[in-house]
Short mmCIF file of C-alpha atoms in Angstrom, two decimals:
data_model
loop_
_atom_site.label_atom_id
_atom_site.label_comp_id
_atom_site.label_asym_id
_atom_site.label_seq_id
_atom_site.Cartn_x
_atom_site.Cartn_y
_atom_site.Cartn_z
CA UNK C 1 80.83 6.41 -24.55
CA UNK C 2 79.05 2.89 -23.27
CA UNK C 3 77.39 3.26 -20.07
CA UNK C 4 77.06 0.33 -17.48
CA UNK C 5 74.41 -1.45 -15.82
CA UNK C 6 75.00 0.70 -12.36
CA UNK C 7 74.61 4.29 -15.10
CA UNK C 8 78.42 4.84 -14.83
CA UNK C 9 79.97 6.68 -17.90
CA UNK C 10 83.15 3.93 -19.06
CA UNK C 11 85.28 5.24 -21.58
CA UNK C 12 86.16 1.54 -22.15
CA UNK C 13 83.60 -1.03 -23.65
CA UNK C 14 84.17 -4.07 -21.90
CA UNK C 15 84.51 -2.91 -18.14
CA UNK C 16 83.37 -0.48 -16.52
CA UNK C 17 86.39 2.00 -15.85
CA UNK C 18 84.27 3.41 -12.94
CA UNK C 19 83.05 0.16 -11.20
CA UNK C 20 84.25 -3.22 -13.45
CA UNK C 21 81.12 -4.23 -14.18
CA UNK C 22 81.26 -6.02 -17.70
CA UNK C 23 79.71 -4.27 -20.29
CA UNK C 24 77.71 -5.39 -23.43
CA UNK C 25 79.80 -6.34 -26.53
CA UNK C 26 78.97 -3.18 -29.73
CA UNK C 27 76.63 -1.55 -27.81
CA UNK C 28 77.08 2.08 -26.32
CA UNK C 29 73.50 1.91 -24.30
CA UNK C 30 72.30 1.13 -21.22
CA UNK C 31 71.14 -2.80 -21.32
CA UNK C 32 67.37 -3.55 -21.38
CA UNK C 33 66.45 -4.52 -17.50
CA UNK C 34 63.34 -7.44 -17.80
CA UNK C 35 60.21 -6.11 -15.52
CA UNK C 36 59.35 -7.91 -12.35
CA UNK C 37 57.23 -10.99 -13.24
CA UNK C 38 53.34 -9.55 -12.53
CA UNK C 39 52.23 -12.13 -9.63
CA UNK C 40 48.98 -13.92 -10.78
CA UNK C 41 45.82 -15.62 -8.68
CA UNK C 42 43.96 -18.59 -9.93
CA UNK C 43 40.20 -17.27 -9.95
CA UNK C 44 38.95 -20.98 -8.88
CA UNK C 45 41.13 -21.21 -5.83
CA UNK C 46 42.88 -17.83 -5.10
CA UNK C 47 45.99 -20.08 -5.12
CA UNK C 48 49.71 -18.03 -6.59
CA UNK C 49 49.17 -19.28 -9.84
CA UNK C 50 52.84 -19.58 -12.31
CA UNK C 51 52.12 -20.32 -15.80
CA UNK C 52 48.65 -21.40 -17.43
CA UNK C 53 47.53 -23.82 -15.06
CA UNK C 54 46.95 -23.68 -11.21
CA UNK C 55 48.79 -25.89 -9.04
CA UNK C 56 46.62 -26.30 -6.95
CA UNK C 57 43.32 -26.74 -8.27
CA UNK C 58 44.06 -27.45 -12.08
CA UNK C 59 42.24 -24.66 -13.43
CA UNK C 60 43.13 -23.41 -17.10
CA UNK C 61 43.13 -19.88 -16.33
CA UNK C 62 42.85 -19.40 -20.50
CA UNK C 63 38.88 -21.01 -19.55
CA UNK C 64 36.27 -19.35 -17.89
CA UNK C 65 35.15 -20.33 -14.52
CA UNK C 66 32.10 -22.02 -14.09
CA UNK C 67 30.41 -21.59 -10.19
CA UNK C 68 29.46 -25.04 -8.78
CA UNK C 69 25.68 -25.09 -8.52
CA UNK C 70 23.85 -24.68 -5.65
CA UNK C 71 22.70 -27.99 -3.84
CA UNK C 72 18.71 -28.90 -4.11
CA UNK C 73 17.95 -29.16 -0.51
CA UNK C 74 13.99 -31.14 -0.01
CA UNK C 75 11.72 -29.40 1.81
CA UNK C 76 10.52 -30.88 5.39
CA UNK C 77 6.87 -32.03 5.09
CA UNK C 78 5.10 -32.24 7.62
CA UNK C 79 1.33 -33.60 8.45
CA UNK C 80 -1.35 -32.73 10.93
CA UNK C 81 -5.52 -33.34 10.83
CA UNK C 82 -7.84 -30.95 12.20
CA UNK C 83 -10.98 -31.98 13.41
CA UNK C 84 -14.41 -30.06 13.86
CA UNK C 85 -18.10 -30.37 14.02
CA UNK C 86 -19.62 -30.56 10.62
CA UNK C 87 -23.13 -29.56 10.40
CA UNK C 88 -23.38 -30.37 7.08
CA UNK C 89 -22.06 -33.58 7.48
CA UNK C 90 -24.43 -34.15 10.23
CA UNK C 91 -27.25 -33.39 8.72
CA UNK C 92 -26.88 -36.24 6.19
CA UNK C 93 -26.08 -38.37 9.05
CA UNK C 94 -29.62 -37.36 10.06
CA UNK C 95 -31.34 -37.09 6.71
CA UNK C 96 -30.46 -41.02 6.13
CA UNK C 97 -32.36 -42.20 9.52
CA UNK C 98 -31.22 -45.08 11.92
CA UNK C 99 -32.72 -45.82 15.35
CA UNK C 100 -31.09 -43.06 16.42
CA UNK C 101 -31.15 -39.99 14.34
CA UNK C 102 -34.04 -38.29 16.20
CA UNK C 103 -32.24 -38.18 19.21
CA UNK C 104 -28.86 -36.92 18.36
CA UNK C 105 -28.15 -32.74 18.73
CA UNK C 106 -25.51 -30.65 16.35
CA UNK C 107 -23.21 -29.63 19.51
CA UNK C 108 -23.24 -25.90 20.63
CA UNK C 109 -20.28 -26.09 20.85
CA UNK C 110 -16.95 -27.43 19.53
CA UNK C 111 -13.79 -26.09 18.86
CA UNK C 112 -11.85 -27.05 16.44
CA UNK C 113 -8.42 -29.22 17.49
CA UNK C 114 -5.23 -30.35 15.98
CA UNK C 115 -2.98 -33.56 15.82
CA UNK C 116 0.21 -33.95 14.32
CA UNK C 117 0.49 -36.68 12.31
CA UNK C 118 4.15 -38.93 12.93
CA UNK C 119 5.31 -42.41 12.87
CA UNK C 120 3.94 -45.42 10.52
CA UNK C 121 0.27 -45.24 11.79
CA UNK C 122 -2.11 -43.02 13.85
CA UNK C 123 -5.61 -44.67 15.45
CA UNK C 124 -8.56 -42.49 15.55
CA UNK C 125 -11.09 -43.41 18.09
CA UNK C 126 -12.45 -42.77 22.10
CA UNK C 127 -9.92 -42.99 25.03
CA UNK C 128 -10.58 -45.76 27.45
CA UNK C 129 -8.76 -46.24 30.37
CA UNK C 130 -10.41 -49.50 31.47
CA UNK C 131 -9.78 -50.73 28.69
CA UNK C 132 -6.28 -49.40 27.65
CA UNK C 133 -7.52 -47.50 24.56
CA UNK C 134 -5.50 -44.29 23.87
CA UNK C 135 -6.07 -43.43 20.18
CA UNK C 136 -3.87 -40.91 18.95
CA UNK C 137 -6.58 -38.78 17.58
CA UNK C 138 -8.80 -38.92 20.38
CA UNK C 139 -12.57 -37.94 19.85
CA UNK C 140 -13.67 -38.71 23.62
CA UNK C 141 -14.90 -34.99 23.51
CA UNK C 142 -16.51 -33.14 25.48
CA UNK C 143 -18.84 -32.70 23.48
CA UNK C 144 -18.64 -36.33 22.70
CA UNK C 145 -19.79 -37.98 19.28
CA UNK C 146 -22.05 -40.83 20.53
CA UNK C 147 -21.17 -42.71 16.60
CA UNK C 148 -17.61 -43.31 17.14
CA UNK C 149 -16.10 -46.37 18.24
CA UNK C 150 -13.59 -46.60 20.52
CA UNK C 151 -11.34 -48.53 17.74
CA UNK C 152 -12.59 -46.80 14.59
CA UNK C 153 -10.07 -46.30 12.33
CA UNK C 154 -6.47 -45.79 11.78
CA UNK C 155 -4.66 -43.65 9.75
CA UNK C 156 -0.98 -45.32 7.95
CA UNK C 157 1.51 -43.68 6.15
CA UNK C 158 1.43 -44.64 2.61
CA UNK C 159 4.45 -43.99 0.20
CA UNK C 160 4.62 -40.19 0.58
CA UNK C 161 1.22 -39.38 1.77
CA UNK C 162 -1.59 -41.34 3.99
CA UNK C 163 -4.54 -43.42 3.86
CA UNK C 164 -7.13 -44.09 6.12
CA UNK C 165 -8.14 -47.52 7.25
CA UNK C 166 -11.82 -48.34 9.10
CA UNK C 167 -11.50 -50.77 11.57
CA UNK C 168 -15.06 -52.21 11.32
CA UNK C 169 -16.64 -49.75 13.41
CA UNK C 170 -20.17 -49.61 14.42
CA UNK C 171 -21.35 -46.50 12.15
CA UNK C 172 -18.64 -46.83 9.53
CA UNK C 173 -16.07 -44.35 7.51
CA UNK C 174 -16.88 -42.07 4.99
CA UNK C 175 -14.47 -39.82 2.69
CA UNK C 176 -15.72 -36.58 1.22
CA UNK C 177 -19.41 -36.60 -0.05
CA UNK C 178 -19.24 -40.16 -0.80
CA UNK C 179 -21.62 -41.28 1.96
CA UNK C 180 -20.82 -45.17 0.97
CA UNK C 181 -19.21 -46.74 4.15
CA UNK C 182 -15.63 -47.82 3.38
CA UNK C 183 -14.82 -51.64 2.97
CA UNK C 184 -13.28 -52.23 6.50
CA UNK C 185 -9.78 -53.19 7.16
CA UNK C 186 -8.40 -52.00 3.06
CA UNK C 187 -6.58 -48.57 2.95
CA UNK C 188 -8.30 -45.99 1.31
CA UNK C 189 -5.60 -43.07 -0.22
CA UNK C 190 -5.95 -39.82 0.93
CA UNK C 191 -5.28 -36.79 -0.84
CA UNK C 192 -4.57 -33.00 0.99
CA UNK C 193 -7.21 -31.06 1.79
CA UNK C 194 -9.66 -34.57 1.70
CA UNK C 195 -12.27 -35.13 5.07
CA UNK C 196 -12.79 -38.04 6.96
CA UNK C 197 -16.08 -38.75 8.14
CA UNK C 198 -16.70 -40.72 11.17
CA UNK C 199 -19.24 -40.73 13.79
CA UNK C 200 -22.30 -38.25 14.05
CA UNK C 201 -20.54 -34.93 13.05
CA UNK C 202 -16.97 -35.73 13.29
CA UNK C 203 -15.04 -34.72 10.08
CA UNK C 204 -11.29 -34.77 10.08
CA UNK C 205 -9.55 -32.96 7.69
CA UNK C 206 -5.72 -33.73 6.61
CA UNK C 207 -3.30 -31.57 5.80
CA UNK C 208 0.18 -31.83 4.16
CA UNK C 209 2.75 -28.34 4.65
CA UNK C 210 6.61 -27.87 3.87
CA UNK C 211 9.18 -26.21 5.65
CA UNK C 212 12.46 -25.49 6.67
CA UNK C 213 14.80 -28.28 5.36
CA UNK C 214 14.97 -30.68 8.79
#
């Protein structure tokens, strides 16, 4: 006795005698029912994917997926000087003479400050209002170091770094423990971590440090 699709018991083997639905040709058994398709997502996209490749992205779901790398983000840099008394420095100011070097005094005392470094150029020298000097390191004190000029020399940015310029001043520019005067007005590179020498005990000290990505 054929069965059909619905599970009705025909005695007949082309219809159903129970319902009339048809029934398969030399066959007495229920007909094979396909399964329900198995609904697929692309692992690129997420996207319903139908078949090998993703219409929506492209992806060959038969390859692996490869994660996008990660972006190289710079770091900010930023640059500041910090300037102190140096005793050491002073005493080779002292220890070389001049008409001077007798009278001068170490300072008791003098804290140490800080200035941001920004823009194409930064002057070091003494405020004066009378004259409309306002260097952007200013060294007018107190205490005040009597060997600085009120234009004495300018830092400028140079490629990704800085170099320091003297601007003829009276007692000069020194770098380090060189204690030969720089050649005024030609850029001398600075490195991090390098002093500037100016004045009677004046050393500024530059400093390079990264961040946060600006």
């Amino acid at each position: 006795m054929a069965t059909c699709p619905a599970g009705h018991d025909s005695a007949t083997d082309d219809y159903c005698d129970v319902c009339g639905a048809p029934l398969s040709s030399g066959s007495g058994s229920s007909p094979s029912v396909p399964a329900p398709a198995v609904e697929e997502t692309c692992a690129a996209c997420g996207a319903v994917r139908v078949g090998r490749f993703c219409e929506e992205c492209g992806q060959d779901s038969l390859n692996p997926v490869v994660a996008p790398a990660r972006p190289v983000v710079a770091e900010a840099v930023s640059w500041h000087v910090t300037v102190e008394a140096d005793r050491a420095y002073f005493e080779r100011v002292v220890a070389a003479g001049g008409p001077d070097a007798g009278a001068m005094a170490f300072p008791e005392f003098c804290p140490p400050r800080r200035f941001g470094l920004a823009g194409r150029q930064v002057s070091i020298g003494r405020r004066s209002r009378s004259r409309g000097i306002f260097p952007g390191i200013d060294l007018v004190g107190p205490p005040e170091d009597p060997g600085v000029s009120h234009h004495h020399a300018v830092l400028v940015a140079s490629g990704d770094g800085w170099a320091v310029v003297d601007l003829d001043s009276t007692n000069g520019t020194t770098v380090n423990e060189d204690d030969t005067p720089l050649r005024p007005h030609r850029p001398h590179p600075l490195e991090p971590g390098d002093r500037v020498h100016v004045g009677a005990w004046t050393t500024i000290t530059l400093h390079r440090s990264a961040g946060r990505p600006a």
